Every structure is written in structure tokens, then in C-alpha cells.
Coordinates of C-alpha atoms and ligand atoms in Angstrom, one line a residue:
M256 CA 274.6 68.9 62.4
T257 CA 275.8 70.5 65.5
D258 CA 273.3 71.4 68.3
H259 CA 274.4 75.2 67.9
P260 CA 273.4 76.1 64.4
D261 CA 274.2 79.8 65.1
L262 CA 277.8 79.0 66.1
V263 CA 279.0 80.2 62.6
R264 CA 277.5 83.7 63.1
R265 CA 279.4 84.2 66.4
S266 CA 282.4 86.5 66.6
A267 CA 285.8 85.1 67.3
A268 CA 285.8 86.9 70.7
R269 CA 282.4 85.4 71.5
L270 CA 283.7 82.0 70.5
A271 CA 286.7 82.2 72.5
A272 CA 284.6 83.1 75.6
D273 CA 282.3 80.2 74.9
L274 CA 285.1 77.7 74.6
A275 CA 286.8 79.0 77.6
A276 CA 283.5 78.6 79.5
R277 CA 283.2 75.1 78.0
D278 CA 279.7 75.9 76.5
V279 CA 280.9 74.5 73.4
S280 CA 283.9 72.4 72.3
A281 CA 286.5 73.2 69.7
V282 CA 285.3 70.2 67.6
E283 CA 281.6 71.4 67.7
V284 CA 282.7 74.8 66.5
V285 CA 284.9 73.4 63.7
R286 CA 281.9 70.8 62.7
A287 CA 279.6 73.8 62.5
H288 CA 281.7 75.6 60.0
L289 CA 282.4 72.5 57.9
D290 CA 278.5 72.1 57.9
R291 CA 278.3 75.7 56.7
M292 CA 280.9 75.2 53.9
D293 CA 279.0 72.1 52.8
A294 CA 275.9 74.2 52.4
V295 CA 277.2 77.4 50.8
D296 CA 280.6 77.1 49.3
G297 CA 279.3 75.4 46.2
A298 CA 277.6 78.8 45.4
V299 CA 280.4 81.2 46.9
H300 CA 283.5 79.3 45.9
A301 CA 285.8 81.0 48.4
Y302 CA 287.7 77.8 49.4
L303 CA 290.3 76.3 47.0
H304 CA 291.0 73.6 49.5
R305 CA 289.4 72.2 52.6
D306 CA 291.3 70.5 55.4
D307 CA 288.5 69.0 57.5
E308 CA 290.7 66.4 59.0
G309 CA 293.3 68.7 60.0
A310 CA 291.0 71.2 61.5
L311 CA 289.3 68.5 63.5
A312 CA 292.6 67.0 64.5
T313 CA 293.6 70.6 66.0
A314 CA 290.4 71.0 67.7
R315 CA 290.5 67.7 69.4
E316 CA 294.0 68.5 70.7
V317 CA 292.7 71.7 72.0
D318 CA 289.7 70.1 73.8
A319 CA 291.9 67.6 75.2
A320 CA 294.4 70.2 76.4
R321 CA 291.6 72.2 77.9
A322 CA 290.2 69.1 79.7
R323 CA 293.6 68.6 81.1
G324 CA 293.6 72.2 82.5
E325 CA 296.4 73.2 80.4
A326 CA 296.9 77.1 79.6
L327 CA 295.8 78.0 76.3
H328 CA 296.0 80.9 73.9
P329 CA 292.7 82.9 74.3
L330 CA 291.8 81.9 70.5
A331 CA 292.7 78.4 70.8
G332 CA 289.9 76.3 69.0
V333 CA 288.7 79.2 67.1
P334 CA 289.0 78.3 63.3
V335 CA 290.7 80.4 60.7
A336 CA 291.0 80.4 56.9
V337 CA 294.3 81.1 55.2
K338 CA 294.7 82.8 51.8
D339 CA 296.4 80.4 49.4
V340 CA 299.5 82.6 49.3
A341 CA 300.9 81.3 52.6
C342 CA 302.9 77.9 52.9
T343 CA 300.9 75.4 54.9
V344 CA 302.2 72.0 55.4
G345 CA 299.8 69.2 54.6
Q346 CA 297.7 71.4 52.3
P347 CA 298.3 72.4 48.6
T348 CA 299.6 76.1 48.1
T349 CA 298.8 77.5 44.7
A350 CA 298.7 81.2 44.9
G351 CA 295.7 80.7 42.6
S352 CA 297.9 79.7 39.7
K353 CA 298.2 76.6 37.5
M354 CA 301.8 77.0 37.8
L355 CA 301.7 75.6 41.5
E356 CA 298.7 73.3 41.1
G357 CA 298.9 70.4 43.7
W358 CA 302.2 71.9 45.1
M359 CA 302.6 70.7 48.7
P360 CA 304.8 73.2 50.5
P361 CA 307.6 71.5 52.6
Y362 CA 307.4 74.1 55.5
D363 CA 305.0 76.4 57.0
A364 CA 305.0 80.2 56.7
T365 CA 305.7 81.9 59.9
V366 CA 302.1 83.2 60.1
V367 CA 300.9 79.5 59.7
E368 CA 303.2 78.4 62.4
R369 CA 301.9 81.1 64.8
L370 CA 298.2 80.0 64.1
R371 CA 299.2 76.5 64.8
A372 CA 301.0 77.3 68.0
A373 CA 298.1 79.4 69.3
G374 CA 295.7 76.4 68.4
L375 CA 293.6 77.7 65.8
P376 CA 292.2 75.1 63.4
I377 CA 292.9 75.8 59.8
L378 CA 289.8 75.3 57.9
G379 CA 291.4 75.5 54.4
K380 CA 292.9 77.8 51.8
T381 CA 291.1 80.6 50.3
N382 CA 290.7 81.7 46.7
M383 CA 292.7 84.5 45.3
D384 CA 293.8 86.3 42.1
E385 CA 296.7 84.5 40.5
F386 CA 299.9 85.4 42.4
A387 CA 297.9 88.3 44.2
M388 CA 297.5 90.2 40.9
G389 CA 294.1 91.7 40.7
S390 CA 291.1 93.2 42.5
S391 CA 288.3 90.7 42.0
T392 CA 289.5 87.0 42.0
E393 CA 288.5 86.9 38.5
H394 CA 292.2 86.2 37.6
S395 CA 292.4 83.1 39.7
A396 CA 293.1 80.1 37.6
Y397 CA 290.4 78.2 39.7
G398 CA 287.4 80.3 39.0
V399 CA 286.0 83.4 40.4
T400 CA 284.8 83.7 44.0
R401 CA 281.4 85.3 44.4
N402 CA 280.4 88.2 46.7
P403 CA 278.0 86.8 49.4
W404 CA 275.9 89.9 49.4
D405 CA 275.1 89.3 45.7
L406 CA 276.5 86.3 44.0
T407 CA 276.6 88.2 40.7
R408 CA 279.2 90.5 42.0
V409 CA 282.9 90.3 42.8
P410 CA 284.1 89.9 46.3
G411 CA 287.1 92.2 45.7
G412 CA 290.7 90.9 45.2
S413 CA 293.3 89.7 45.3
G414 CA 292.0 88.2 48.7
G415 CA 288.4 87.7 47.7
G416 CA 288.3 84.3 49.1
S417 CA 289.3 85.6 52.5
S418 CA 286.6 88.2 52.7
A419 CA 283.9 86.0 51.2
V420 CA 284.4 83.2 53.9
L421 CA 283.9 85.8 56.4
A422 CA 280.9 87.5 54.8
S423 CA 279.2 84.0 54.3
F424 CA 280.0 82.7 57.8
Q425 CA 282.3 80.0 56.7
A426 CA 285.1 81.1 59.1
P427 CA 285.3 83.8 61.8
L428 CA 288.9 84.7 61.1
A429 CA 291.0 84.7 57.9
V430 CA 294.6 85.6 57.0
G431 CA 295.2 87.9 53.9
S432 CA 298.1 89.6 52.1
D433 CA 298.1 93.3 51.1
T434 CA 300.5 94.7 48.2
G435 CA 298.3 97.3 47.1
G436 CA 295.0 96.8 48.8
S437 CA 294.2 93.1 48.6
I438 CA 293.1 93.0 52.3
R439 CA 291.4 96.3 52.6
Q440 CA 289.7 96.4 49.4
P441 CA 287.9 93.0 49.6
A442 CA 286.9 93.9 53.3
A443 CA 285.2 97.1 52.0
V444 CA 283.2 95.4 49.3
T445 CA 282.0 92.5 51.5
G446 CA 281.1 94.5 54.8
T447 CA 284.0 93.0 56.7
V448 CA 287.2 94.4 58.4
G449 CA 290.7 93.9 57.2
T450 CA 294.1 95.4 58.2
K451 CA 297.3 95.9 56.4
P452 CA 299.9 96.2 59.1
T453 CA 302.9 98.3 59.0
Y454 CA 305.4 97.0 56.6
G455 CA 307.6 94.7 58.4
G456 CA 305.0 94.3 61.3
V457 CA 304.0 90.7 60.3
S458 CA 306.5 88.1 58.9
R459 CA 306.4 87.3 55.1
Y460 CA 308.6 84.2 55.7
G461 CA 307.0 81.4 53.7
V462 CA 304.6 83.6 51.8
I463 CA 304.7 83.4 48.1
A464 CA 306.2 86.7 47.0
L465 CA 304.5 89.2 44.6
A466 CA 306.4 92.6 45.1
S467 CA 308.7 92.3 48.0
S468 CA 309.0 95.9 49.1
L469 CA 305.1 96.1 49.3
D470 CA 303.8 92.8 50.3
Q471 CA 302.3 92.5 53.9
I472 CA 300.4 89.9 55.6
G473 CA 297.5 90.8 57.8
P474 CA 294.3 89.8 59.7
C475 CA 290.6 89.8 58.3
A476 CA 287.5 89.2 60.4
R477 CA 283.9 90.5 60.7
T478 CA 284.6 92.7 63.9
V479 CA 287.3 95.1 64.7
L480 CA 288.1 93.4 67.8
D481 CA 288.3 90.1 66.2
T482 CA 290.7 91.7 63.5
A483 CA 292.9 93.0 66.4
L484 CA 293.0 89.5 68.1
L485 CA 294.2 87.8 65.0
H486 CA 296.6 90.8 64.4
E487 CA 298.3 90.1 67.6
V488 CA 298.6 86.3 66.9
L489 CA 300.3 87.1 63.5
A490 CA 302.6 90.2 64.4
G491 CA 305.9 90.2 66.0
H492 CA 309.6 90.1 64.9
D493 CA 310.8 87.1 62.9
P494 CA 314.5 86.7 62.3
R495 CA 313.8 84.7 59.2
D496 CA 312.3 87.6 57.4
S497 CA 315.0 90.4 57.0
T498 CA 312.5 93.2 56.8
S499 CA 310.7 92.2 60.0
I500 CA 310.7 95.0 62.7
D501 CA 312.3 94.1 65.9
A502 CA 310.1 96.1 68.3
P503 CA 307.0 95.4 70.4
V504 CA 303.7 94.8 68.6
P505 CA 301.6 98.0 68.7
P506 CA 298.8 97.6 71.5
V507 CA 296.0 96.7 68.9
V508 CA 293.6 94.8 71.1
Q509 CA 293.7 97.3 73.8
A510 CA 293.0 100.1 71.3
A511 CA 290.1 98.0 69.8
R512 CA 288.5 97.8 73.3
R513 CA 289.1 101.4 74.1
A514 CA 287.4 102.8 71.0
D515 CA 287.7 106.4 72.2
V516 CA 288.5 109.0 69.7
A517 CA 288.1 112.1 71.8
G518 CA 290.7 114.5 71.1
L519 CA 292.1 112.6 68.1
R520 CA 293.2 114.6 65.1
I521 CA 291.7 113.1 61.9
G522 CA 292.8 114.1 58.3
V523 CA 290.5 113.8 55.4
V524 CA 292.7 112.8 52.3
G525 CA 291.2 113.2 48.8
G526 CA 288.5 115.4 49.8
R527 CA 285.0 114.7 50.8
D528 CA 283.5 115.1 47.2
A529 CA 286.2 113.4 45.2
T530 CA 285.1 113.0 41.5
G531 CA 284.8 109.3 40.2
Y532 CA 283.3 108.1 43.5
Q533 CA 280.0 106.5 43.7
P534 CA 277.5 109.0 45.6
G535 CA 276.5 106.3 48.1
V536 CA 280.1 105.5 49.0
L537 CA 280.7 109.5 49.5
A538 CA 277.4 109.7 51.5
R539 CA 278.4 106.9 54.1
F540 CA 281.9 108.3 54.3
T541 CA 280.8 111.9 55.1
E542 CA 278.3 110.6 57.6
A543 CA 281.0 108.5 59.4
L544 CA 283.2 111.7 59.6
D545 CA 280.1 113.5 61.5
R546 CA 280.0 110.6 63.7
L547 CA 283.7 110.9 64.5
E548 CA 283.3 114.6 65.2
A549 CA 280.4 114.0 67.3
A550 CA 282.5 111.6 69.4
G551 CA 285.0 114.4 70.1
A552 CA 287.6 114.0 67.3
T553 CA 288.7 116.9 65.2
V554 CA 288.4 116.4 61.5
V555 CA 290.3 118.5 58.9
D556 CA 291.1 118.2 55.4
V557 CA 294.6 117.4 54.5
A558 CA 296.5 117.6 51.2
C559 CA 298.5 114.8 49.8
P560 CA 299.3 116.0 46.3
H561 CA 301.5 113.2 45.1
F562 CA 298.8 110.4 45.8
D563 CA 297.6 111.3 42.4
Y564 CA 300.7 109.7 41.0
A565 CA 300.7 106.6 43.3
V566 CA 298.7 104.2 40.9
A567 CA 301.1 105.1 37.9
A568 CA 304.2 104.5 40.2
Y569 CA 302.7 101.3 41.7
Y570 CA 302.0 99.8 38.5
L571 CA 305.7 100.1 37.5
I572 CA 307.2 99.0 40.8
L573 CA 304.9 96.1 41.2
P574 CA 305.5 94.6 37.8
S575 CA 309.2 95.1 38.2
E576 CA 309.5 93.4 41.3
A577 CA 306.9 90.7 40.3
S578 CA 308.9 90.0 37.1
S579 CA 311.9 89.4 39.2
N580 CA 310.2 87.3 41.9
L581 CA 308.4 85.1 39.4
A582 CA 311.5 84.3 37.5
R583 CA 311.8 81.4 40.0
Y584 CA 309.0 79.5 38.2
D585 CA 311.5 77.9 35.7
A586 CA 309.9 74.3 35.7
M587 CA 313.1 73.0 37.0
R588 CA 312.9 72.8 40.7
Y589 CA 309.1 72.6 41.2
G590 CA 305.7 73.5 39.8
L591 CA 304.4 72.9 36.4
R592 CA 306.7 71.4 33.9
V593 CA 305.5 71.2 30.2
D594 CA 307.9 69.4 27.9
P595 CA 307.0 70.6 24.2
S596 CA 308.7 67.7 22.7
R597 CA 307.1 65.2 25.0
G598 CA 310.1 62.8 24.4
G599 CA 312.6 64.7 26.5
A600 CA 314.5 66.1 23.6
S601 CA 313.7 69.8 24.6
S602 CA 316.4 72.0 25.8
A603 CA 315.9 73.7 29.4
E604 CA 314.9 77.0 27.8
Q605 CA 312.3 75.3 25.7
V606 CA 310.8 73.7 28.6
M607 CA 310.9 76.8 30.6
A608 CA 309.2 78.9 27.8
A609 CA 306.4 76.2 27.3
S610 CA 305.7 75.7 31.1
R611 CA 305.5 79.6 31.6
E612 CA 303.3 79.9 28.6
A613 CA 301.0 77.2 30.0
G614 CA 301.2 77.9 33.8
F615 CA 300.7 81.6 33.9
G616 CA 297.4 83.5 33.1
D617 CA 297.0 86.7 31.2
E618 CA 297.3 89.2 34.0
V619 CA 300.5 87.6 35.2
K620 CA 302.0 87.5 31.8
R621 CA 301.0 91.1 31.1
R622 CA 302.8 92.2 34.3
I623 CA 305.8 90.2 33.8
I624 CA 306.2 91.6 30.3
L625 CA 305.7 95.2 31.7
G626 CA 308.2 94.6 34.6
T627 CA 310.7 93.1 32.4
Y628 CA 310.4 96.2 30.1
A629 CA 310.5 98.7 33.0
L630 CA 313.7 97.1 34.2
S631 CA 315.5 96.8 31.0
A632 CA 318.8 98.6 30.4
G633 CA 318.0 101.9 28.8
Y634 CA 314.6 102.2 30.3
V635 CA 315.3 101.4 33.9
D636 CA 315.8 105.0 35.1
A637 CA 313.0 106.4 32.9
Y638 CA 310.3 104.0 34.4
Y639 CA 311.4 102.1 37.5
G640 CA 313.6 104.9 38.7
Q641 CA 311.0 107.6 38.1
A642 CA 308.5 105.4 39.9
Q643 CA 310.8 105.0 42.9
R644 CA 311.1 108.9 43.1
V645 CA 307.3 109.2 43.1
R646 CA 307.3 106.7 45.9
T647 CA 309.5 108.9 47.9
L648 CA 307.3 111.9 47.4
V649 CA 304.3 109.8 48.4
A650 CA 306.1 108.9 51.7
H651 CA 307.0 112.7 52.2
D652 CA 303.1 113.5 52.0
F653 CA 302.5 110.9 54.6
A654 CA 305.2 112.3 56.8
A655 CA 304.0 115.9 56.3
A656 CA 300.3 114.8 57.0
F657 CA 301.3 113.0 60.1
E658 CA 302.6 116.1 61.6
Q659 CA 299.3 117.8 61.4
V660 CA 297.0 114.7 62.3
D661 CA 297.0 111.3 64.0
V662 CA 295.4 109.4 61.5
L663 CA 294.2 109.9 57.9
V664 CA 290.8 108.6 56.5
S665 CA 289.3 108.1 53.1
P666 CA 286.7 105.8 51.5
T667 CA 288.4 102.5 51.1
T668 CA 287.2 102.0 47.6
P669 CA 285.6 104.5 45.1
T670 CA 282.8 102.0 44.4
T671 CA 280.8 99.1 46.0
A672 CA 281.3 95.6 44.5
Y673 CA 280.9 95.6 40.8
P674 CA 279.3 92.8 38.5
I675 CA 281.4 89.8 37.6
G676 CA 282.9 90.3 34.1
E677 CA 282.4 94.1 34.0
K678 CA 286.1 95.1 34.4
V679 CA 288.1 91.9 33.8
D680 CA 288.9 93.0 30.1
D681 CA 289.8 96.5 31.0
P682 CA 293.0 96.3 33.0
L683 CA 293.4 100.0 33.5
A684 CA 289.9 100.7 34.7
M685 CA 290.4 98.0 37.5
Y686 CA 294.0 99.5 38.3
R687 CA 292.5 102.9 38.8
L688 CA 290.2 101.7 41.4
D689 CA 293.3 101.1 43.6
V690 CA 293.8 104.7 44.0
T691 CA 292.8 104.8 47.7
T692 CA 294.7 101.8 48.9
I693 CA 298.1 102.0 47.3
P694 CA 299.7 105.0 48.9
A695 CA 299.9 103.2 52.1
N696 CA 301.8 100.2 50.5
L697 CA 304.2 102.6 48.9
A698 CA 305.1 104.3 52.1
G699 CA 304.9 101.2 54.4
V700 CA 302.2 102.7 56.7
P701 CA 299.4 100.5 58.3
G702 CA 295.8 100.8 57.0
L703 CA 292.5 99.3 57.9
S704 CA 289.1 99.1 56.4
V705 CA 285.8 99.1 58.4
P706 CA 282.3 99.0 57.3
V707 CA 280.3 102.3 57.5
G708 CA 277.0 101.3 56.0
L709 CA 275.4 100.4 52.8
A710 CA 275.2 102.6 49.5
D711 CA 271.7 103.8 48.7
E712 CA 272.0 103.0 45.0
D713 CA 272.6 99.1 45.5
G714 CA 272.4 98.3 49.1
L715 CA 276.0 97.1 49.1
P716 CA 278.5 97.6 51.8
V717 CA 280.8 100.7 52.0
G718 CA 284.2 100.7 53.8
L719 CA 286.2 103.4 55.3
Q720 CA 289.8 103.4 55.4
V721 CA 292.0 104.5 58.4
L722 CA 295.7 105.0 57.8
A723 CA 298.3 105.7 60.5
P724 CA 302.1 106.3 60.9
A725 CA 304.5 103.3 60.7
M726 CA 304.1 101.3 64.0
A727 CA 301.1 103.1 65.1
D728 CA 298.7 100.3 64.0
D729 CA 296.8 100.7 67.4
R730 CA 295.4 104.0 66.1
L731 CA 293.6 102.2 63.3
Y732 CA 291.8 100.1 65.7
T733 CA 290.8 103.0 67.9
V734 CA 289.0 104.8 65.0
A735 CA 287.6 101.6 63.4
A736 CA 286.2 100.4 66.8
A737 CA 284.4 103.8 67.6
L738 CA 282.9 103.7 64.0
E739 CA 281.8 100.0 64.4
R740 CA 280.2 100.8 67.9
D741 CA 278.3 103.7 66.5
L742 CA 276.9 101.7 63.5
V743 CA 275.8 98.7 65.9
D744 CA 274.2 101.2 68.2
A745 CA 272.4 103.0 65.4
W746 CA 271.2 99.6 63.8
G747 CA 270.8 97.6 66.7
A748 CA 272.9 94.8 64.9
P749 CA 276.1 94.5 63.0
L750 CA 276.2 95.4 59.3
L751 CA 276.5 91.7 58.1
D752 CA 273.3 90.8 59.8
R753 CA 271.7 92.7 56.9
A754 CA 273.3 90.4 54.3
P755 CA 270.9 88.2 52.5
E756 CA 271.3 84.5 53.1
V757 CA 273.5 83.0 50.5
S758 CA 271.4 81.4 47.8
T759 CA 272.5 78.1 47.2
S760 CA 270.9 77.7 43.8
P761 CA 273.3 77.9 40.8
V762 CA 274.0 81.3 39.6
P763 CA 274.6 81.6 35.9
T764 CA 277.3 84.3 35.5
P765 CA 279.7 84.0 32.6
T766 CA 283.3 84.4 33.8
R767 CA 286.3 84.0 31.5
Q768 CA 287.3 80.8 33.1
E769 CA 283.7 79.3 32.5
A770 CA 282.9 80.9 29.3
Ligands
LIG1054 N1 294.8 95.2 43.1 C1 296.2 95.3 43.3 C2 296.9 94.8 42.2 O1 296.3 94.2 41.3 C3 296.4 94.8 44.6 C4 297.2 93.5 44.6 C5 297.4 93.0 46.1 O2 297.4 93.7 47.1 N2 298.0 91.8 46.1 O3 298.1 94.7 42.2

């Protein structure tokens, strides 16, 4: 055990300061997190893979470099967890699928390269819905992750592993991916912070593709400033990703520090009394609006009429792109290979069919079938084409809204975390809950979720979503930092201090994988 048992509760910014002052070493910080993982991850199941040795090796290098007086990145020595969707040399990368069980990538994703270059020890890879399709981690082939606030509930998804490591103090920083909300929605239901940057703001090179026109990598943390600090490490132009924007990274850290919303025009999208929303979510959301007004912002209602069609459009565009992207899992070059004849007499087509049958889970198969249908000759215009037209209308709604206001806000999710098993067999019910997060992916604009309190009904975290125009990611942090500061002032402590200590006794919850 370390001499600093509270190290795991410190923010990344605080750890960075402690490391710079040599109050602690990077090795001590990493060890404290490994101890914490030993203690709680049996119950939470947020990590699919731990890299104790790799993380300690990086920490040792950072400590040695600091001792030699070398100039270091401010976050050097602050550990991070990475969603299992980003290629990481020396660690398996599975995207939560049996199709890639044990696959060791031959190269690092650009974001992983950047973490390494900045000296952040990588603690391990976090659980996710298979190929990032889902909202609860129940579609992971490796079992569900549990919400640290209540182990019988989901931690959100697809990046539920990343949000759960933060909420259970198993890492101060985590990397996620967001195609339809997979960073923002898990952040909301675990009381943490997460940002989907502007499309093209962070490189997707080396990240396993789900729907390439929607996918975005982004930072997750427990505080707004920490999220901004990680955002800065991850973002920036990468010539290896053709969609990467060649422009300076928006000043996100400065914005998180400034936290001044005076004079800012804030638009409420979807109304303050939207139907289908949990009362406790709306109550915390409305209070947050009042706080923003009290801090000098103008809050007005803004109409985005086509957002109502965003879910329907997304669930045609995403399966179409996914069916195309996932065609590469053909059992010929890498990944699972099942030979139905076992003796080698099967044709390539038989091997492909048997491997895809065995390697993909139900949700992935459902979307591949749907997407293949939506793209098939005769239907492509009626389904995929129509969805693309809706996408354009959603983008126009954003453009019109951002002529009137600087940012848009809404609840991040209609409800707090729901019980494991409740929605797993009702895909439409799960899809519908993505109503708030999906428009940003369709339009490519940045979005962030910040905690605004706990719902009265169940005492679970509520998140507020901020959306801004493309490449104005800094505005997200200004608003979020102001809300966070108010909450900490009012409560005398960060929201996560209210989370119950993770119970390490086994929780008997049936999930599909375990049933
Ligand atoms: N819940 C959404 C889906 O199932 C989000 C996925 C994501 O952002 N990766 O598609």
C-alpha cells in the first residue's frame, strides 16, 4: 500500500501539481491506482485489461526524467485509462468483441501515441459495448460494467468502462469515443464529465471504426478542468486521418479556468418540460438554468424542429456505415477464425460465415443486417438517402440556432442510470434514449456533459449537456466550469464525494452473459 491512500481521489490537475512539487512520485500515484483496482474492480468490472507493468514502467521513466531536471508535460505521470476501441501496442484491443479476443495491435492509435509522448501511464483498457454499439455496456462480449453509484445499474454506454473507472476512482482520466453519445451519456449517469470534441478535432487514426462520419474520440474525467487538460493532449491535426482539422486547438484549458458566463447567450433546446423525461432530471436541469442566469448569462428557448427525427436518421446512417466498416472482419487477415469443417475443407465463404456467426453478438448482427438492407439497391435512396437528407436538416437547425445563441443546453439524458437488464431486450427503448446526444454527431458539433446534481427520486447523478458550434469547443468548458463551480460552492464538495463507497461484496444481478 502507498503512504497516500487518498491519492486516487485527487484530480488530475492536483496530481500534476503534487508531482511537479515532488510531494509524490509517479510510481506512487500508479501504485495507488493499481491497489484501488485490486480492491474494487472485481465488483465494478470496468477494466478488460490491466497493464500494471507498462504503467509502472512509464511512471519510472517520468520520475527519472524529473529527477534529471528534464522539461516534462504538465500531465506527465498522471495515469489514464483507454477505452478498448483504441489500438494500443503491448495490450490487447478487442472493442468489446469476441471477434478480436486477444488481438494485439501492431501500432498505436494517434491518441495513444499522444498519451505516451506526454508521459501519461496507461493503466489499462476499459469495457465497452461491442464495437461501441449500445448505451449500457450490456452488449460487451465480456460482461456488463456496473455503475459505481449503484452496482445493480448500468454505467451508460458504450463507454461505460471509462465512466466507471472515473466514478470508482480507478483512474483520474480516461479516453472515450462518441458516435451517438458514448462519452456524454456515460458521463451523465455516473456523475463525471465527458466531451465529444468537434468532428475532426481529435484524430481517429488507429481507432476501431464504427460509423466513420460520426465517430469522435474525446476526454473523460471527474472535473471540467481535468477534461480540458486531457482534451488538449488528445486534440490537434493528424495527417494520418483525412478528416482531421488542420487548425489550432480551441483554447479549452483557458476556458475551463475562466468559467465566466456573463453576457453569454444560452439556448435551451427541447424545452424545459419535455415529455418522457424523468422529473428529477428536469428539476436539476431547470435549477442549472437559473444558476446560469444568476451568473449573468441570457437563457432563451430555441426551436430545433428536426431534432425529433435525429434518432431515426442516426439508426439508418450508423448501421449503414457500420455494416460497411465491419465487413473487414472476414476471418482471413486477423481476428477470430472458425473453420466449420475443422479439417480445412471449408471454402473461404463458409469460414467467413461461421466466424462472423460466432464472433459477433446479437446487437452487432442486428445492425449489420439493418445497414446492409438500408444500403441495398432499390432501398438505398428511401432509407440511407432519406436519412442523409434529415441529417442536413439537423445541421441547418444548429446553424440557425447558433445565429441566435452562443451555446445550446439540454439534459444529457432523459433518465438517470437504469437497472441492468431492464432495456437490454428492447433495442428501440434503448435507442430512443439517445434523443439528446445524437444531433451533435449528425452535425459534427462539439458537446460536453457536466454533473448538475442528483435526482430526488433515486439519488442518482444528472448531467447537463452543452453544445457549441464546430471548433468552438472552448465554450463548452466555460459553461461547464461555471456550473461545476456553483455546485461545489453550494455543496462544499464535488458531486462524486456523495457517491457511496463501492461495495466489494458480490452483487447477484442477472445479465445476458451470466444468465
Ligand atoms: N448509444 C449509441 C448507439 O448505440 C451510441 C454509440 C456510440 O456513441 N458509440 O449507437
